[in-house]
PDB file of C-alpha atoms in Angstrom:
ATOM      1  CA  UNK H   1     105.622  39.708 103.386  1.00 63.00           C
ATOM      2  CA  UNK H   2     103.757  37.112 105.453  1.00 71.00           C
ATOM      3  CA  UNK H   3     100.795  34.962 104.486  1.00 76.00           C
ATOM      4  CA  UNK H   4      98.573  32.382 106.168  1.00 84.00           C
ATOM      5  CA  UNK H   5      97.867  28.772 105.278  1.00 80.00           C
ATOM      6  CA  UNK H   6      94.226  29.488 104.416  1.00 82.00           C
ATOM      7  CA  UNK H   7      95.188  32.265 102.013  1.00 85.00           C
ATOM      8  CA  UNK H   8      97.935  30.243 100.318  1.00 85.00           C
ATOM      9  CA  UNK H   9      95.604  27.261  99.747  1.00 83.00           C
ATOM     10  CA  UNK H  10      93.994  29.409  97.042  1.00 81.00           C
ATOM     11  CA  UNK H  11      97.240  30.627  95.446  1.00 85.00           C
ATOM     12  CA  UNK H  12      99.284  29.143  92.562  1.00 85.00           C
ATOM     13  CA  UNK H  13     102.522  27.295  93.292  1.00 83.00           C
ATOM     14  CA  UNK H  14     104.760  30.152  92.154  1.00 85.00           C
ATOM     15  CA  UNK H  15     103.112  32.489  94.658  1.00 88.00           C
ATOM     16  CA  UNK H  16     103.429  29.936  97.461  1.00 87.00           C
ATOM     17  CA  UNK H  17     107.118  29.422  96.700  1.00 90.00           C
ATOM     18  CA  UNK H  18     107.657  33.190  96.652  1.00 88.00           C
ATOM     19  CA  UNK H  19     106.271  33.470 100.177  1.00 89.00           C
ATOM     20  CA  UNK H  20     108.376  30.512 101.317  1.00 91.00           C
ATOM     21  CA  UNK H  21     111.505  31.980  99.710  1.00 90.00           C
ATOM     22  CA  UNK H  22     111.001  35.337 101.433  1.00 87.00           C
ATOM     23  CA  UNK H  23     110.360  33.770 104.848  1.00 88.00           C
ATOM     24  CA  UNK H  24     106.677  34.707 104.766  1.00 91.00           C
ATOM     25  CA  UNK H  25     105.482  31.130 105.157  1.00 90.00           C
ATOM     26  CA  UNK H  26     107.307  28.406 107.104  1.00 87.00           C
ATOM     27  CA  UNK H  27     104.696  25.747 107.884  1.00 88.00           C
ATOM     28  CA  UNK H  28     103.532  22.480 106.295  1.00 87.00           C
ATOM     29  CA  UNK H  29     102.496  22.274 102.638  1.00 86.00           C
ATOM     30  CA  UNK H  30      99.612  19.757 102.789  1.00 82.00           C
ATOM     31  CA  UNK H  31      96.746  21.197 100.746  1.00 82.00           C
ATOM     32  CA  UNK H  32      98.922  23.758  98.920  1.00 88.00           C
ATOM     33  CA  UNK H  33      99.845  23.754  95.229  1.00 82.00           C
ATOM     34  CA  UNK H  34      96.598  22.281  93.946  1.00 80.00           C
ATOM     35  CA  UNK H  35      96.971  19.725  91.121  1.00 81.00           C
ATOM     36  CA  UNK H  36     100.789  19.806  91.283  1.00 86.00           C
ATOM     37  CA  UNK H  37     103.380  17.284  92.441  1.00 88.00           C
ATOM     38  CA  UNK H  38     104.916  17.903  95.833  1.00 89.00           C
ATOM     39  CA  UNK H  39     108.315  16.461  96.651  1.00 91.00           C
ATOM     40  CA  UNK H  40     110.330  15.221  99.597  1.00 88.00           C
ATOM     41  CA  UNK H  41     113.947  16.279  99.641  1.00 92.00           C
ATOM     42  CA  UNK H  42     117.334  14.665 100.201  1.00 94.00           C
ATOM     43  CA  UNK H  43     120.618  16.507  99.620  1.00 96.00           C
ATOM     44  CA  UNK H  44     124.006  14.859 100.080  1.00 97.00           C
ATOM     45  CA  UNK H  45     127.637  14.946  98.898  1.00 97.00           C
ATOM     46  CA  UNK H  46     128.191  13.536  95.409  1.00 97.00           C
ATOM     47  CA  UNK H  47     130.238  10.589  96.711  1.00 97.00           C
ATOM     48  CA  UNK H  48     127.053   9.058  98.189  1.00 97.00           C
ATOM     49  CA  UNK H  49     124.638  10.070  95.442  1.00 97.00           C
ATOM     50  CA  UNK H  50     124.920   7.045  93.149  1.00 97.00           C
ATOM     51  CA  UNK H  51     124.161   4.562  95.929  1.00 97.00           C
ATOM     52  CA  UNK H  52     121.228   6.699  97.020  1.00 96.00           C
ATOM     53  CA  UNK H  53     119.897   6.759  93.461  1.00 96.00           C
ATOM     54  CA  UNK H  54     120.176   2.962  93.431  1.00 97.00           C
ATOM     55  CA  UNK H  55     118.232   2.853  96.694  1.00 97.00           C
ATOM     56  CA  UNK H  56     115.422   4.909  95.160  1.00 95.00           C
ATOM     57  CA  UNK H  57     115.368   2.750  92.024  1.00 96.00           C
ATOM     58  CA  UNK H  58     115.071  -0.404  94.144  1.00 97.00           C
ATOM     59  CA  UNK H  59     112.342   1.043  96.368  1.00 96.00           C
ATOM     60  CA  UNK H  60     109.996   2.961  94.051  1.00 93.00           C
ATOM     61  CA  UNK H  61     106.981   2.765  96.368  1.00 94.00           C
ATOM     62  CA  UNK H  62     108.457   4.863  99.212  1.00 94.00           C
ATOM     63  CA  UNK H  63     111.009   6.606  96.953  1.00 93.00           C
ATOM     64  CA  UNK H  64     109.443   7.592  93.601  1.00 92.00           C
ATOM     65  CA  UNK H  65     112.317   9.666  92.249  1.00 93.00           C
ATOM     66  CA  UNK H  66     111.032  12.687  90.316  1.00 92.00           C
ATOM     67  CA  UNK H  67     114.114  14.890  90.079  1.00 94.00           C
ATOM     68  CA  UNK H  68     117.896  14.991  90.565  1.00 96.00           C
ATOM     69  CA  UNK H  69     120.017  18.122  90.407  1.00 96.00           C
ATOM     70  CA  UNK H  70     123.324  18.487  88.663  1.00 97.00           C
ATOM     71  CA  UNK H  71     126.192  18.364  91.145  1.00 98.00           C
ATOM     72  CA  UNK H  72     126.544  21.757  92.781  1.00 97.00           C
ATOM     73  CA  UNK H  73     123.557  23.273  90.958  1.00 97.00           C
ATOM     74  CA  UNK H  74     120.732  24.291  93.341  1.00 96.00           C
ATOM     75  CA  UNK H  75     118.322  25.093  90.507  1.00 95.00           C
ATOM     76  CA  UNK H  76     115.886  22.195  90.017  1.00 94.00           C
ATOM     77  CA  UNK H  77     115.147  23.249  86.455  1.00 92.00           C
ATOM     78  CA  UNK H  78     113.444  19.989  85.431  1.00 94.00           C
ATOM     79  CA  UNK H  79     110.773  20.452  88.118  1.00 94.00           C
ATOM     80  CA  UNK H  80     109.752  24.036  87.558  1.00 91.00           C
ATOM     81  CA  UNK H  81     110.693  27.533  86.544  1.00 84.00           C
ATOM     82  CA  UNK H  82     113.189  29.224  88.868  1.00 88.00           C
ATOM     83  CA  UNK H  83     112.997  26.577  91.634  1.00 94.00           C
ATOM     84  CA  UNK H  84     115.972  27.095  93.945  1.00 95.00           C
ATOM     85  CA  UNK H  85     116.356  24.122  96.299  1.00 96.00           C
ATOM     86  CA  UNK H  86     118.252  26.309  98.781  1.00 97.00           C
ATOM     87  CA  UNK H  87     115.271  28.558  99.514  1.00 95.00           C
ATOM     88  CA  UNK H  88     112.011  27.095  98.203  1.00 93.00           C
ATOM     89  CA  UNK H  89     111.203  24.562 100.966  1.00 93.00           C
ATOM     90  CA  UNK H  90     109.610  25.909 104.186  1.00 93.00           C
ATOM     91  CA  UNK H  91     112.038  24.135 106.551  1.00 95.00           C
ATOM     92  CA  UNK H  92     115.109  21.924 106.217  1.00 96.00           C
ATOM     93  CA  UNK H  93     116.622  19.404 108.646  1.00 94.00           C
ATOM     94  CA  UNK H  94     120.422  19.291 108.760  1.00 95.00           C
ATOM     95  CA  UNK H  95     121.954  15.947 109.786  1.00 94.00           C
ATOM     96  CA  UNK H  96     125.604  15.463 110.680  1.00 95.00           C
ATOM     97  CA  UNK H  97     126.860  11.910 111.155  1.00 94.00           C
ATOM     98  CA  UNK H  98     123.256  10.727 111.354  1.00 91.00           C
ATOM     99  CA  UNK H  99     122.182  13.124 114.101  1.00 92.00           C
ATOM    100  CA  UNK H 100     119.821  16.057 113.667  1.00 92.00           C
ATOM    101  CA  UNK H 101     122.017  19.119 114.013  1.00 94.00           C
ATOM    102  CA  UNK H 102     119.587  21.945 113.255  1.00 95.00           C
ATOM    103  CA  UNK H 103     116.447  22.984 111.392  1.00 95.00           C
ATOM    104  CA  UNK H 104     116.777  26.005 109.134  1.00 96.00           C
ATOM    105  CA  UNK H 105     114.670  27.989 106.660  1.00 94.00           C
ATOM    106  CA  UNK H 106     117.427  28.641 104.096  1.00 94.00           C
ATOM    107  CA  UNK H 107     120.388  26.628 102.790  1.00 96.00           C
ATOM    108  CA  UNK H 108     122.278  29.414 101.039  1.00 95.00           C
ATOM    109  CA  UNK H 109     125.125  29.487 103.544  1.00 95.00           C
ATOM    110  CA  UNK H 110     125.406  25.660 103.623  1.00 95.00           C
ATOM    111  CA  UNK H 111     125.335  25.014  99.891  1.00 97.00           C
ATOM    112  CA  UNK H 112     128.492  23.767  98.183  1.00 96.00           C
ATOM    113  CA  UNK H 113     129.531  22.655  94.699  1.00 96.00           C
ATOM    114  CA  UNK H 114     129.776  19.010  95.880  1.00 97.00           C
ATOM    115  CA  UNK H 115     126.087  18.607  96.784  1.00 98.00           C
ATOM    116  CA  UNK H 116     123.408  16.715  94.843  1.00 98.00           C
ATOM    117  CA  UNK H 117     119.688  17.239  95.500  1.00 97.00           C
ATOM    118  CA  UNK H 118     117.047  14.522  95.066  1.00 97.00           C
ATOM    119  CA  UNK H 119     113.303  15.192  94.839  1.00 95.00           C
ATOM    120  CA  UNK H 120     111.026  12.287  95.769  1.00 92.00           C
ATOM    121  CA  UNK H 121     107.279  12.178  95.177  1.00 89.00           C
ATOM    122  CA  UNK H 122     104.955  12.915  98.096  1.00 84.00           C
ATOM    123  CA  UNK H 123     101.504  11.620  99.028  1.00 81.00           C
ATOM    124  CA  UNK H 124     100.339  15.203  99.605  1.00 77.00           C
ATOM    125  CA  UNK H 125      99.888  15.218  95.815  1.00 77.00           C
ATOM    126  CA  UNK H 126      96.964  12.796  95.725  1.00 84.00           C
ATOM    127  CA  UNK H 127      95.271  14.312  98.753  1.00 85.00           C
ATOM    128  CA  UNK H 128      93.700  16.986  96.560  1.00 82.00           C
ATOM    129  CA  UNK H 129      92.071  14.225  94.508  1.00 86.00           C
ATOM    130  CA  UNK H 130      90.743  12.506  97.635  1.00 92.00           C
ATOM    131  CA  UNK H 131      89.247  15.759  98.889  1.00 90.00           C
ATOM    132  CA  UNK H 132      87.680  16.535  95.517  1.00 89.00           C
ATOM    133  CA  UNK H 133      85.983  13.124  95.655  1.00 92.00           C
ATOM    134  CA  UNK H 134      84.478  13.999  99.032  1.00 93.00           C
ATOM    135  CA  UNK H 135      86.913  12.113 101.277  1.00 93.00           C
ATOM    136  CA  UNK H 136      87.704  14.380 104.213  1.00 90.00           C
ATOM    137  CA  UNK H 137      91.291  14.365 105.478  1.00 91.00           C
ATOM    138  CA  UNK H 138      91.405  15.382 109.127  1.00 90.00           C
ATOM    139  CA  UNK H 139      94.946  16.773 109.108  1.00 89.00           C
ATOM    140  CA  UNK H 140      94.162  19.150 106.241  1.00 85.00           C
ATOM    141  CA  UNK H 141      90.814  20.267 107.665  1.00 87.00           C
ATOM    142  CA  UNK H 142      92.547  20.956 110.985  1.00 88.00           C
ATOM    143  CA  UNK H 143      95.831  22.421 109.650  1.00 85.00           C
ATOM    144  CA  UNK H 144      98.148  19.766 111.112  1.00 87.00           C
ATOM    145  CA  UNK H 145     100.840  17.478 109.680  1.00 85.00           C
ATOM    146  CA  UNK H 146      99.887  13.959 108.584  1.00 90.00           C
ATOM    147  CA  UNK H 147     101.019  11.251 111.062  1.00 94.00           C
ATOM    148  CA  UNK H 148     103.969   9.110 109.937  1.00 94.00           C
ATOM    149  CA  UNK H 149     105.337   5.864 111.394  1.00 96.00           C
ATOM    150  CA  UNK H 150     108.339   3.554 111.122  1.00 95.00           C
ATOM    151  CA  UNK H 151     107.209   0.041 110.209  1.00 97.00           C
ATOM    152  CA  UNK H 152     108.512  -3.519 110.136  1.00 96.00           C
ATOM    153  CA  UNK H 153     108.375  -3.464 106.321  1.00 96.00           C
ATOM    154  CA  UNK H 154     111.904  -3.746 104.939  1.00 94.00           C
ATOM    155  CA  UNK H 155     113.389  -1.802 102.038  1.00 96.00           C
ATOM    156  CA  UNK H 156     115.897  -3.198  99.530  1.00 97.00           C
ATOM    157  CA  UNK H 157     119.372  -1.930 100.518  1.00 96.00           C
ATOM    158  CA  UNK H 158     121.897  -0.148  98.312  1.00 97.00           C
ATOM    159  CA  UNK H 159     125.370   0.464  99.665  1.00 95.00           C
ATOM    160  CA  UNK H 160     125.093   1.999 103.103  1.00 93.00           C
ATOM    161  CA  UNK H 161     121.410   2.902 102.593  1.00 95.00           C
ATOM    162  CA  UNK H 162     119.032   0.432 104.232  1.00 94.00           C
ATOM    163  CA  UNK H 163     116.273   0.346 106.814  1.00 94.00           C
ATOM    164  CA  UNK H 164     112.518   0.048 107.386  1.00 95.00           C
ATOM    165  CA  UNK H 165     109.800   1.711 105.345  1.00 96.00           C
ATOM    166  CA  UNK H 166     108.062   4.759 106.788  1.00 95.00           C
ATOM    167  CA  UNK H 167     104.323   5.158 106.122  1.00 96.00           C
ATOM    168  CA  UNK H 168     101.834   8.007 106.390  1.00 94.00           C
ATOM    169  CA  UNK H 169      98.372   7.277 107.800  1.00 95.00           C
ATOM    170  CA  UNK H 170      94.941   8.679 107.018  1.00 96.00           C
ATOM    171  CA  UNK H 171      91.704   7.631 108.693  1.00 95.00           C
ATOM    172  CA  UNK H 172      89.310   6.883 105.829  1.00 96.00           C
ATOM    173  CA  UNK H 173      85.536   6.303 106.232  1.00 95.00           C
ATOM    174  CA  UNK H 174      84.916   2.561 105.959  1.00 96.00           C
ATOM    175  CA  UNK H 175      82.648   2.903 102.944  1.00 96.00           C
ATOM    176  CA  UNK H 176      85.236   5.030 101.061  1.00 96.00           C
ATOM    177  CA  UNK H 177      88.339   2.871 101.507  1.00 97.00           C
ATOM    178  CA  UNK H 178      87.995   1.241  98.072  1.00 97.00           C
ATOM    179  CA  UNK H 179      87.601   4.719  96.535  1.00 96.00           C
ATOM    180  CA  UNK H 180      90.745   5.958  98.297  1.00 96.00           C
ATOM    181  CA  UNK H 181      92.700   2.986  96.956  1.00 96.00           C
ATOM    182  CA  UNK H 182      91.496   3.556  93.396  1.00 96.00           C
ATOM    183  CA  UNK H 183      92.107   7.321  93.483  1.00 94.00           C
ATOM    184  CA  UNK H 184      95.613   7.170  94.955  1.00 94.00           C
ATOM    185  CA  UNK H 185      96.625   4.418  92.500  1.00 93.00           C
ATOM    186  CA  UNK H 186      96.363   7.026  89.721  1.00 90.00           C
ATOM    187  CA  UNK H 187      99.421   8.802  91.142  1.00 89.00           C
ATOM    188  CA  UNK H 188     102.424   6.430  91.036  1.00 88.00           C
ATOM    189  CA  UNK H 189     104.817   9.394  91.243  1.00 86.00           C
ATOM    190  CA  UNK H 190     103.227  10.189  94.625  1.00 86.00           C
ATOM    191  CA  UNK H 191     103.482   6.684  96.177  1.00 90.00           C
ATOM    192  CA  UNK H 192     100.353   5.359  94.458  1.00 91.00           C
ATOM    193  CA  UNK H 193      98.025   2.959  96.256  1.00 95.00           C
ATOM    194  CA  UNK H 194      98.349   2.073  99.969  1.00 96.00           C
ATOM    195  CA  UNK H 195     100.839  -0.484 101.261  1.00 97.00           C
ATOM    196  CA  UNK H 196      98.593  -1.566 104.156  1.00 97.00           C
ATOM    197  CA  UNK H 197      94.993  -1.238 105.310  1.00 98.00           C
ATOM    198  CA  UNK H 198      93.662  -1.929 108.783  1.00 96.00           C
ATOM    199  CA  UNK H 199      95.469  -3.370 111.815  1.00 96.00           C
ATOM    200  CA  UNK H 200      98.651  -1.296 112.299  1.00 97.00           C
ATOM    201  CA  UNK H 201     100.257  -4.010 114.435  1.00 97.00           C
ATOM    202  CA  UNK H 202     100.641  -6.159 111.307  1.00 98.00           C
ATOM    203  CA  UNK H 203     103.251  -3.698 110.008  1.00 98.00           C
ATOM    204  CA  UNK H 204     104.941  -3.126 113.352  1.00 97.00           C
ATOM    205  CA  UNK H 205     103.076  -0.033 114.567  1.00 97.00           C
ATOM    206  CA  UNK H 206     102.128  -0.422 118.232  1.00 94.00           C
ATOM    207  CA  UNK H 207     100.265   2.843 118.811  1.00 94.00           C
ATOM    208  CA  UNK H 208      98.745   4.926 116.007  1.00 93.00           C
ATOM    209  CA  UNK H 209      98.047   7.650 118.557  1.00 93.00           C
ATOM    210  CA  UNK H 210     101.792   8.306 118.864  1.00 95.00           C
ATOM    211  CA  UNK H 211     103.325   8.934 115.430  1.00 95.00           C
ATOM    212  CA  UNK H 212     107.093   9.044 114.913  1.00 94.00           C
ATOM    213  CA  UNK H 213     106.656  12.194 112.809  1.00 91.00           C
ATOM    214  CA  UNK H 214     103.752  14.579 112.306  1.00 90.00           C
ATOM    215  CA  UNK H 215     100.689  14.998 114.507  1.00 92.00           C
ATOM    216  CA  UNK H 216      98.213  12.447 115.895  1.00 94.00           C
ATOM    217  CA  UNK H 217      94.709  12.287 114.461  1.00 92.00           C
ATOM    218  CA  UNK H 218      91.482  11.156 116.171  1.00 92.00           C
ATOM    219  CA  UNK H 219      90.757   7.439 115.934  1.00 90.00           C
ATOM    220  CA  UNK H 220      87.202   7.764 114.680  1.00 87.00           C
ATOM    221  CA  UNK H 221      84.470   5.131 114.795  1.00 93.00           C
ATOM    222  CA  UNK H 222      83.454   4.033 111.315  1.00 95.00           C
ATOM    223  CA  UNK H 223      86.900   4.810 109.895  1.00 96.00           C
ATOM    224  CA  UNK H 224      89.744   2.531 108.820  1.00 97.00           C
ATOM    225  CA  UNK H 225      93.439   3.403 109.163  1.00 96.00           C
ATOM    226  CA  UNK H 226      95.015   3.374 105.701  1.00 97.00           C
ATOM    227  CA  UNK H 227      98.790   3.495 105.263  1.00 97.00           C
ATOM    228  CA  UNK H 228     100.709   4.809 102.271  1.00 96.00           C
ATOM    229  CA  UNK H 229     104.458   4.496 101.633  1.00 95.00           C
ATOM    230  CA  UNK H 230     106.062   7.755 102.720  1.00 92.00           C
ATOM    231  CA  UNK H 231     108.919   9.886 101.431  1.00 84.00           C
ATOM    232  CA  UNK H 232     110.271  10.191 104.966  1.00 85.00           C
ATOM    233  CA  UNK H 233     111.604   6.647 104.372  1.00 91.00           C
ATOM    234  CA  UNK H 234     114.814   7.912 102.730  1.00 86.00           C
ATOM    235  CA  UNK H 235     115.174  10.502 105.491  1.00 80.00           C
ATOM    236  CA  UNK H 236     115.162   7.724 108.105  1.00 86.00           C
ATOM    237  CA  UNK H 237     117.506   5.601 105.997  1.00 91.00           C
ATOM    238  CA  UNK H 238     119.890   8.524 105.543  1.00 87.00           C
ATOM    239  CA  UNK H 239     120.004   9.038 109.314  1.00 85.00           C
ATOM    240  CA  UNK H 240     120.969   5.394 109.789  1.00 89.00           C
ATOM    241  CA  UNK H 241     123.650   5.734 107.089  1.00 93.00           C
ATOM    242  CA  UNK H 242     125.303   8.449 109.218  1.00 93.00           C
ATOM    243  CA  UNK H 243     126.582  10.575 106.347  1.00 94.00           C
ATOM    244  CA  UNK H 244     128.945  13.374 107.406  1.00 95.00           C
ATOM    245  CA  UNK H 245     126.284  15.828 106.241  1.00 95.00           C
ATOM    246  CA  UNK H 246     122.862  15.365 104.731  1.00 94.00           C
ATOM    247  CA  UNK H 247     119.965  17.772 104.316  1.00 95.00           C
ATOM    248  CA  UNK H 248     116.295  16.832 104.089  1.00 92.00           C
ATOM    249  CA  UNK H 249     112.987  18.643 104.266  1.00 91.00           C
ATOM    250  CA  UNK H 250     111.425  18.891 107.694  1.00 91.00           C
ATOM    251  CA  UNK H 251     108.665  16.237 107.588  1.00 83.00           C
ATOM    252  CA  UNK H 252     105.479  17.759 106.189  1.00 84.00           C
ATOM    253  CA  UNK H 253     107.326  20.752 104.693  1.00 91.00           C
ATOM    254  CA  UNK H 254     107.671  19.888 101.007  1.00 89.00           C
ATOM    255  CA  UNK H 255     108.888  21.332  97.734  1.00 93.00           C
ATOM    256  CA  UNK H 256     105.925  22.306  95.527  1.00 92.00           C
ATOM    257  CA  UNK H 257     106.863  21.719  91.887  1.00 92.00           C
ATOM    258  CA  UNK H 258     105.307  22.898  88.624  1.00 90.00           C
ATOM    259  CA  UNK H 259     104.717  19.288  87.474  1.00 90.00           C
ATOM    260  CA  UNK H 260     101.041  18.317  87.026  1.00 85.00           C
ATOM    261  CA  UNK H 261     100.124  15.639  89.534  1.00 78.00           C
ATOM    262  CA  UNK H 262      98.920  13.297  86.787  1.00 76.00           C
ATOM    263  CA  UNK H 263     102.055  13.652  84.650  1.00 76.00           C
ATOM    264  CA  UNK H 264     103.558  10.482  83.203  1.00 73.00           C
ATOM    265  CA  UNK H 265     106.981  12.100  83.026  1.00 77.00           C
ATOM    266  CA  UNK H 266     108.092  14.377  85.920  1.00 81.00           C
ATOM    267  CA  UNK H 267     109.812  16.986  83.735  1.00 83.00           C
ATOM    268  CA  UNK H 268     108.339  20.341  82.747  1.00 77.00           C
ATOM    269  CA  UNK H 269     107.739  20.738  79.022  1.00 57.00           C
ATOM    270  CA  UNK H 270     110.234  23.576  78.617  1.00 53.00           C
ATOM    271  CA  UNK H 271     113.333  23.667  80.779  1.00 44.00           C
ATOM    272  CA  UNK H 272     115.777  26.502  81.227  1.00 44.00           C
ATOM    273  CA  UNK H 273     119.093  26.364  82.997  1.00 45.00           C
TER     274      UNK H 273
END
């Protein structure tokens, strides 16, 4: 059972997750799961989980925490019906002692009863709203992954978790920048409004044509680079923390939840264990 990006853009989240779970779709999730929260992922042993939760609480802009699993339980029951964190993300990065060890499509064989999974809001969520308001997003129109960059903006440390903020960039038509700010601000669980607009050098980015993650986009005349806090921030911080094992999503390959993107509380109305 295999499906394409263009077909899945029109399908509900449960259908998209079913294709991901079966191995029928393994690419990025930008533009999928219309009107629903998407989430970045961090999974780690319980002994590090409390400090990581503190890190998220202290850095809500790049790390808007929307869900935490029970220790050893892969079912993210507060985020949707039958969401299994071991299988419902298109691709996972496995880090050992801070180094990328492998990228896999399924965590079933790696899962243990000591692991805790964190779901962190993603800017893919508000992209639907930008598009509906007539703001074209090049990476979605061209089926690529949004460009992401390390910056000189510091996060607030917690335990061994510390490091610079990562941002995602979108080229916005000059006359629509104020609209993009206002629209994205409606979604605080998905990073909210931008953290920087304009000259990338002011936040430590030397070349916006060479992202640290994702794919480059054209630098178009009449457009302004706009930067949003990015959920890859904790992924970069986790690498620097050099945990014995940590699992994240592959950048751009998110968990699609059943939470409405304008929800005040990121918990589905009826939860089942």
